[in-house]
mmCIF file of C-alpha atoms and ligand atoms in Angstrom:
data_model
loop_
_atom_site.group_PDB
_atom_site.id
_atom_site.type_symbol
_atom_site.label_atom_id
_atom_site.label_comp_id
_atom_site.label_asym_id
_atom_site.label_seq_id
_atom_site.Cartn_x
_atom_site.Cartn_y
_atom_site.Cartn_z
ATOM 1 C CA MET A 933 0.839 -15.493 10.753
ATOM 2 C CA ARG A 934 -3.031 -15.685 10.895
ATOM 3 C CA SER A 935 -4.809 -14.633 8.040
ATOM 4 C CA VAL A 936 -8.496 -14.500 6.802
ATOM 5 C CA THR A 937 -9.112 -15.512 3.351
ATOM 6 C CA ILE A 938 -11.570 -13.082 1.673
ATOM 7 C CA LEU A 939 -12.635 -13.494 -1.809
ATOM 8 C CA GLY A 940 -9.705 -16.334 -2.239
ATOM 9 C CA ILE A 941 -7.111 -13.737 -1.198
ATOM 10 C CA PRO A 942 -5.383 -14.056 2.518
ATOM 11 C CA ILE A 943 -5.737 -10.874 4.487
ATOM 12 C CA HIS A 944 -3.183 -10.802 7.327
ATOM 13 C CA ALA A 945 -4.787 -10.164 10.802
ATOM 14 C CA VAL A 946 -2.488 -7.671 11.937
ATOM 15 C CA THR A 947 -2.598 -4.087 13.821
ATOM 16 C CA MET A 948 -0.271 -1.142 12.776
ATOM 17 C CA SER A 949 2.116 -1.965 15.526
ATOM 18 C CA GLU A 950 2.198 -5.791 14.557
ATOM 19 C CA THR A 951 3.071 -4.880 11.009
ATOM 20 C CA LEU A 952 5.910 -2.370 12.193
ATOM 21 C CA ASP A 953 7.585 -5.240 13.998
ATOM 22 C CA TRP A 954 7.102 -7.016 10.959
ATOM 23 C CA VAL A 955 8.887 -4.861 8.878
ATOM 24 C CA ALA A 956 11.598 -4.538 11.427
ATOM 25 C CA ALA A 957 12.399 -8.177 11.758
ATOM 26 C CA ALA A 958 12.019 -8.372 7.812
ATOM 27 C CA ILE A 959 15.228 -5.714 7.592
ATOM 28 C CA ALA A 960 16.833 -7.721 10.283
ATOM 29 C CA LYS A 961 16.690 -10.689 7.822
ATOM 30 C CA ARG A 962 17.366 -8.944 4.808
ATOM 31 C CA ALA A 963 15.552 -11.293 2.300
ATOM 32 C CA PRO A 964 13.303 -9.415 -0.254
ATOM 33 C CA ARG A 965 9.511 -9.235 1.084
ATOM 34 C CA GLN A 966 6.563 -7.637 -0.458
ATOM 35 C CA ILE A 967 3.805 -6.204 1.327
ATOM 36 C CA CYS A 968 0.658 -5.304 -0.230
ATOM 37 C CA THR A 969 -2.145 -2.739 0.891
ATOM 38 C CA THR A 970 -5.120 -4.759 0.245
ATOM 39 C CA ASN A 971 -8.307 -3.029 0.028
ATOM 40 C CA PRO A 972 -11.492 -4.080 -1.394
ATOM 41 C CA GLU A 973 -10.766 -2.701 -4.568
ATOM 42 C CA PHE A 974 -7.677 -4.702 -4.975
ATOM 43 C CA LEU A 975 -10.108 -7.899 -4.342
ATOM 44 C CA VAL A 976 -12.316 -7.103 -6.846
ATOM 45 C CA THR A 977 -9.608 -6.344 -9.368
ATOM 46 C CA ALA A 978 -8.075 -9.598 -8.416
ATOM 47 C CA GLN A 979 -11.379 -11.413 -9.514
ATOM 48 C CA ARG A 980 -10.624 -10.585 -13.152
ATOM 49 C CA ASP A 981 -7.070 -10.106 -13.108
ATOM 50 C CA ALA A 982 -5.206 -13.732 -12.773
ATOM 51 C CA ALA A 983 -1.832 -12.197 -12.436
ATOM 52 C CA PHE A 984 -2.906 -9.789 -9.857
ATOM 53 C CA ARG A 985 -4.148 -12.579 -7.891
ATOM 54 C CA GLY A 986 -1.007 -14.358 -8.167
ATOM 55 C CA VAL A 987 1.037 -11.600 -6.957
ATOM 56 C CA LEU A 988 -1.665 -10.891 -3.774
ATOM 57 C CA ASN A 989 -1.126 -14.867 -3.240
ATOM 58 C CA ASP A 990 2.838 -14.729 -2.992
ATOM 59 C CA SER A 991 2.825 -11.496 -1.338
ATOM 60 C CA ASP A 992 4.394 -11.933 2.065
ATOM 61 C CA LEU A 993 2.190 -9.675 4.076
ATOM 62 C CA ASN A 994 -1.460 -8.143 3.131
ATOM 63 C CA ILE A 995 -2.467 -5.534 5.492
ATOM 64 C CA PRO A 996 -6.162 -4.961 6.018
ATOM 65 C CA ASP A 997 -6.550 -1.504 4.411
ATOM 66 C CA GLY A 998 -10.214 -0.776 4.303
ATOM 67 C CA ILE A 999 -12.894 -1.071 6.558
ATOM 68 C CA GLY A 1000 -14.771 -3.266 4.031
ATOM 69 C CA LEU A 1001 -12.638 -6.241 4.673
ATOM 70 C CA LEU A 1002 -13.034 -5.960 8.439
ATOM 71 C CA TRP A 1003 -16.915 -6.088 7.754
ATOM 72 C CA ALA A 1004 -16.127 -9.050 5.246
ATOM 73 C CA ALA A 1005 -14.086 -10.922 7.642
ATOM 74 C CA ARG A 1006 -17.254 -10.644 10.374
ATOM 75 C CA ARG A 1007 -19.326 -11.745 7.767
ATOM 76 C CA LEU A 1008 -17.121 -14.980 7.200
ATOM 77 C CA GLY A 1009 -17.556 -15.466 11.273
ATOM 78 C CA ASP A 1010 -13.891 -14.532 11.546
ATOM 79 C CA ARG A 1011 -12.030 -11.151 12.658
ATOM 80 C CA LEU A 1012 -9.491 -8.646 11.620
ATOM 81 C CA PRO A 1013 -8.048 -6.727 14.391
ATOM 82 C CA GLU A 1014 -8.162 -3.102 13.027
ATOM 83 C CA ARG A 1015 -7.617 -1.416 9.687
ATOM 84 C CA VAL A 1016 -4.166 -0.606 8.729
ATOM 85 C CA ALA A 1017 -4.123 1.933 5.931
ATOM 86 C CA GLY A 1018 -1.078 2.004 3.752
ATOM 87 C CA SER A 1019 -1.034 5.834 4.072
ATOM 88 C CA ASP A 1020 -0.530 5.584 7.908
ATOM 89 C CA LEU A 1021 2.010 2.764 7.260
ATOM 90 C CA VAL A 1022 4.261 4.894 5.339
ATOM 91 C CA VAL A 1023 4.197 7.855 7.806
ATOM 92 C CA ALA A 1024 4.641 5.438 10.563
ATOM 93 C CA ILE A 1025 7.365 3.476 8.920
ATOM 94 C CA ALA A 1026 9.251 6.866 8.271
ATOM 95 C CA ALA A 1027 9.124 7.760 12.066
ATOM 96 C CA ARG A 1028 10.493 4.674 12.953
ATOM 97 C CA ALA A 1029 13.299 4.583 10.286
ATOM 98 C CA ALA A 1030 14.444 7.771 11.837
ATOM 99 C CA ARG A 1031 15.089 6.276 15.149
ATOM 100 C CA GLU A 1032 16.569 2.807 13.609
ATOM 101 C CA GLY A 1033 18.410 4.229 10.869
ATOM 102 C CA TRP A 1034 16.462 2.745 8.257
ATOM 103 C CA ARG A 1035 17.099 3.491 4.635
ATOM 104 C CA LEU A 1036 13.936 4.711 2.278
ATOM 105 C CA TYR A 1037 13.398 4.735 -1.230
ATOM 106 C CA LEU A 1038 10.830 6.469 -2.703
ATOM 107 C CA LEU A 1039 9.680 5.433 -6.628
ATOM 108 C CA GLY A 1040 6.687 6.627 -8.387
ATOM 109 C CA ALA A 1041 3.966 9.530 -8.629
ATOM 110 C CA ALA A 1042 4.252 12.621 -10.939
ATOM 111 C CA PRO A 1043 7.673 14.139 -11.179
ATOM 112 C CA GLY A 1044 8.765 16.209 -8.269
ATOM 113 C CA VAL A 1045 6.189 14.567 -5.832
ATOM 114 C CA ALA A 1046 8.774 11.747 -4.579
ATOM 115 C CA GLU A 1047 11.228 14.589 -3.731
ATOM 116 C CA ARG A 1048 8.662 16.868 -2.100
ATOM 117 C CA ALA A 1049 7.246 13.926 0.058
ATOM 118 C CA ALA A 1050 11.088 13.247 1.042
ATOM 119 C CA ASP A 1051 11.470 16.690 2.081
ATOM 120 C CA VAL A 1052 8.264 16.535 4.137
ATOM 121 C CA LEU A 1053 9.478 13.283 5.866
ATOM 122 C CA ARG A 1054 12.624 14.787 6.714
ATOM 123 C CA ALA A 1055 11.269 17.665 8.168
ATOM 124 C CA ALA A 1056 9.145 15.864 10.404
ATOM 125 C CA HIS A 1057 11.543 12.927 11.152
ATOM 126 C CA PRO A 1058 14.911 14.715 11.682
ATOM 127 C CA GLY A 1059 17.678 12.481 10.627
ATOM 128 C CA LEU A 1060 15.746 10.097 8.366
ATOM 129 C CA LEU A 1061 17.446 8.650 5.602
ATOM 130 C CA VAL A 1062 15.875 8.985 2.161
ATOM 131 C CA VAL A 1063 18.194 7.329 -0.141
ATOM 132 C CA GLY A 1064 16.562 7.941 -3.350
ATOM 133 C CA THR A 1065 13.343 9.441 -5.044
ATOM 134 C CA GLU A 1066 12.587 8.963 -8.709
ATOM 135 C CA SER A 1067 9.017 9.359 -10.383
ATOM 136 C CA GLY A 1068 10.134 6.750 -12.958
ATOM 137 C CA SER A 1069 7.136 4.429 -14.722
ATOM 138 C CA PRO A 1070 5.688 1.076 -13.966
ATOM 139 C CA ARG A 1071 6.624 0.284 -17.964
ATOM 140 C CA ALA A 1072 8.466 -3.148 -18.254
ATOM 141 C CA GLU A 1073 10.727 -1.340 -20.651
ATOM 142 C CA ASP A 1074 11.601 1.496 -17.992
ATOM 143 C CA ALA A 1075 12.730 -1.152 -15.414
ATOM 144 C CA GLU A 1076 16.448 -1.508 -16.329
ATOM 145 C CA ARG A 1077 16.949 2.240 -15.874
ATOM 146 C CA LEU A 1078 15.193 2.214 -12.632
ATOM 147 C CA ILE A 1079 16.641 -0.994 -10.622
ATOM 148 C CA GLY A 1080 20.127 -0.212 -11.028
ATOM 149 C CA PRO A 1081 20.234 3.207 -8.867
ATOM 150 C CA ILE A 1082 17.794 1.348 -6.225
ATOM 151 C CA VAL A 1083 20.299 -1.604 -6.068
ATOM 152 C CA ALA A 1084 22.873 0.827 -5.619
ATOM 153 C CA ALA A 1085 21.366 2.820 -3.023
ATOM 154 C CA ARG A 1086 20.714 -0.289 -0.797
ATOM 155 C CA PRO A 1087 17.386 0.829 0.966
ATOM 156 C CA ASP A 1088 15.842 -1.162 3.577
ATOM 157 C CA VAL A 1089 12.237 -0.028 2.410
ATOM 158 C CA LEU A 1090 11.031 0.694 -1.110
ATOM 159 C CA PHE A 1091 7.556 2.407 -1.658
ATOM 160 C CA VAL A 1092 6.356 2.163 -5.075
ATOM 161 C CA ALA A 1093 3.470 4.747 -6.091
ATOM 162 C CA TYR A 1094 2.164 3.287 -9.408
ATOM 163 C CA GLY A 1095 -1.134 2.523 -8.107
ATOM 164 C CA ALA A 1096 -2.644 -1.043 -8.084
ATOM 165 C CA PRO A 1097 -1.992 -3.340 -9.496
ATOM 166 C CA ALA A 1098 0.657 -2.061 -11.575
ATOM 167 C CA GLN A 1099 2.949 -1.232 -8.449
ATOM 168 C CA ASP A 1100 2.411 -4.730 -6.770
ATOM 169 C CA LYS A 1101 3.278 -6.571 -10.276
ATOM 170 C CA TRP A 1102 5.944 -4.523 -10.623
ATOM 171 C CA ILE A 1103 7.333 -5.136 -7.231
ATOM 172 C CA ALA A 1104 6.596 -8.932 -7.632
ATOM 173 C CA ALA A 1105 8.397 -8.982 -11.150
ATOM 174 C CA HIS A 1106 11.628 -7.322 -9.652
ATOM 175 C CA ARG A 1107 11.895 -7.915 -6.249
ATOM 176 C CA ALA A 1108 14.592 -10.930 -6.330
ATOM 177 C CA ARG A 1109 17.121 -8.522 -8.288
ATOM 178 C CA LEU A 1110 16.247 -5.565 -6.363
ATOM 179 C CA GLY A 1111 17.440 -7.484 -3.056
ATOM 180 C CA VAL A 1112 15.271 -4.756 -1.001
ATOM 181 C CA PRO A 1113 14.048 -6.041 2.308
ATOM 182 C CA VAL A 1114 10.470 -4.628 2.458
ATOM 183 C CA ALA A 1115 9.018 -3.581 -0.638
ATOM 184 C CA ILE A 1116 5.483 -1.872 -0.323
ATOM 185 C CA GLY A 1117 3.143 -0.596 -3.085
ATOM 186 C CA VAL A 1118 1.591 2.887 -1.930
ATOM 187 C CA GLY A 1119 -0.864 3.931 -4.347
ATOM 188 C CA GLY A 1120 -1.500 7.653 -3.889
ATOM 189 C CA THR A 1121 0.358 8.135 -0.686
ATOM 190 C CA LEU A 1122 3.361 9.974 -1.644
ATOM 191 C CA ASP A 1123 0.730 12.669 -3.294
ATOM 192 C CA PHE A 1124 -0.912 12.816 0.165
ATOM 193 C CA ILE A 1125 2.351 13.211 1.962
ATOM 194 C CA ALA A 1126 3.632 15.803 -0.820
ATOM 195 C CA GLY A 1127 0.401 17.836 -0.052
ATOM 196 C CA GLN A 1128 -0.917 17.152 -3.657
ATOM 197 C CA ALA A 1129 -4.007 15.559 -2.644
ATOM 198 C CA SER A 1130 -5.453 15.532 0.797
ATOM 199 C CA ARG A 1131 -6.983 12.690 2.943
ATOM 200 C CA ALA A 1132 -10.095 12.437 4.512
ATOM 201 C CA PRO A 1133 -10.201 13.906 8.281
ATOM 202 C CA ARG A 1134 -9.619 11.729 11.084
ATOM 203 C CA TRP A 1135 -13.411 11.595 11.930
ATOM 204 C CA VAL A 1136 -14.553 10.819 8.539
ATOM 205 C CA GLN A 1137 -12.212 7.698 8.413
ATOM 206 C CA GLN A 1138 -13.320 6.597 11.609
ATOM 207 C CA LEU A 1139 -16.906 6.439 10.530
ATOM 208 C CA GLY A 1140 -15.622 4.333 7.602
ATOM 209 C CA LEU A 1141 -16.238 7.046 5.103
ATOM 210 C CA GLU A 1142 -13.081 7.898 3.670
ATOM 211 C CA TRP A 1143 -14.300 6.380 0.397
ATOM 212 C CA LEU A 1144 -17.416 8.908 0.335
ATOM 213 C CA TYR A 1145 -14.603 11.743 1.179
ATOM 214 C CA ARG A 1146 -12.690 10.531 -2.121
ATOM 215 C CA PHE A 1147 -15.938 10.224 -4.024
ATOM 216 C CA VAL A 1148 -16.762 14.215 -3.519
ATOM 217 C CA ARG A 1149 -13.185 15.321 -3.831
ATOM 218 C CA GLN A 1150 -12.347 13.189 -6.816
ATOM 219 C CA PRO A 1151 -15.685 12.197 -8.481
ATOM 220 C CA TRP A 1152 -13.638 10.689 -11.712
ATOM 221 C CA ARG A 1153 -12.996 7.856 -9.327
ATOM 222 C CA ALA A 1154 -16.561 6.884 -9.070
ATOM 223 C CA ARG A 1155 -16.250 3.664 -10.807
ATOM 224 C CA ARG A 1156 -13.373 2.478 -8.832
ATOM 225 C CA ILE A 1157 -15.048 3.599 -5.294
ATOM 226 C CA ALA A 1158 -18.288 1.757 -6.841
ATOM 227 C CA ALA A 1159 -16.109 -1.480 -7.058
ATOM 228 C CA ALA A 1160 -15.252 -0.854 -3.331
ATOM 229 C CA VAL A 1161 -18.381 -0.069 -1.851
ATOM 230 C CA ILE A 1162 -20.877 -2.007 -4.091
ATOM 231 C CA GLU A 1163 -18.994 -4.858 -5.812
ATOM 232 C CA PHE A 1164 -17.271 -6.184 -3.172
ATOM 233 C CA PRO A 1165 -19.800 -6.131 -0.343
ATOM 234 C CA LEU A 1166 -21.877 -8.002 -3.252
ATOM 235 C CA ALA A 1167 -19.280 -10.720 -3.948
ATOM 236 C CA VAL A 1168 -18.664 -11.064 -0.179
ATOM 237 C CA LEU A 1169 -22.604 -11.907 0.401
ATOM 238 C CA ARG A 1170 -23.044 -14.291 -3.000
ATOM 239 C CA ARG A 1171 -20.090 -16.463 -1.610
HETATM 240 N N1 UDP B 2283 1.279 6.781 -10.901
HETATM 241 C C1 UDP B 2283 2.587 6.565 -11.572
HETATM 242 N N2 UDP B 2283 2.568 6.521 -12.879
HETATM 243 C C2 UDP B 2283 1.731 5.646 -13.675
HETATM 244 C C3 UDP B 2283 0.639 5.665 -12.999
HETATM 245 C C4 UDP B 2283 0.296 6.449 -11.576
HETATM 246 O O1 UDP B 2283 3.665 7.255 -10.828
HETATM 247 O O2 UDP B 2283 2.041 5.199 -14.553
HETATM 248 C C5 UDP B 2283 1.162 7.429 -9.619
HETATM 249 C C6 UDP B 2283 0.000 8.447 -9.889
HETATM 250 O O3 UDP B 2283 0.872 9.754 -9.741
HETATM 251 C C7 UDP B 2283 -0.486 8.567 -8.075
HETATM 252 C C8 UDP B 2283 -0.299 6.830 -7.822
HETATM 253 O O4 UDP B 2283 0.471 6.283 -9.061
HETATM 254 O O5 UDP B 2283 0.424 9.295 -7.186
HETATM 255 C C9 UDP B 2283 -1.647 6.197 -7.685
HETATM 256 O O6 UDP B 2283 -2.334 6.989 -7.014
HETATM 257 P P1 UDP B 2283 -3.902 6.474 -6.889
HETATM 258 O O7 UDP B 2283 -4.800 7.679 -6.149
HETATM 259 O O8 UDP B 2283 -4.545 5.975 -8.105
HETATM 260 O O9 UDP B 2283 -3.562 5.249 -6.119
HETATM 261 P P2 UDP B 2283 -4.622 4.310 -4.988
HETATM 262 O O10 UDP B 2283 -3.899 5.134 -3.548
HETATM 263 O O11 UDP B 2283 -6.203 4.738 -5.279
HETATM 264 O O12 UDP B 2283 -4.305 3.187 -4.877
#
């Protein structure tokens, strides 16, 4: 699959619909694969975190989750077709899962959030199989307790909501043992689905201003947002 290398990390040139077809093909093949919802903040973090850089380079699919990546690709004389937001992908996978009988497992977020997100998804997509929910933790010492029930539940898709880079490192460390065809780090997506946090309205997203909405709603994220909207473009322009 074609990719554009931005700050040393390959970002795959996929649309949402191609991503869903990729997921379907991975589930049919059953070998464990990892998707990263790469955004500008991921790439800034990866510049100073070699372990995270390794995970992103070994990941099977890095979707372009961030309008800044589309801009960076253009600066490099290349092109990414569209933004594929991780939060949209989770909802789209749930819709397709209900039709195809895919089994979903929701790991992470605060206690109770994954259960509530599962209820919301089941209500929206009757027949959806959520075969497990667990808040868990990304700590190494908790992995043993978490892995057994996931393996036993035999999910087709595992969503891991510990925030980046912890979630992506956790998947990379355990994916062989988990044996789940598709594992994806999904950040705060379970919070959005459960109604714990709200996403920007569509028109704000379409203007490329989701980061500004997040800054107004969650000013304590300022440092992380600055990584995406200041550090990232400066690093791209410097290259
Ligand atoms: N989280 C968790 N355990 C941890 C740290 C974080 O379950 O030890 C969850 C947190 O509750 C939230 C998600 O990880 O649901 C991270 O959300 P954030 O908004 O930071 O992620 P982003 O979407 O910005 O990557």
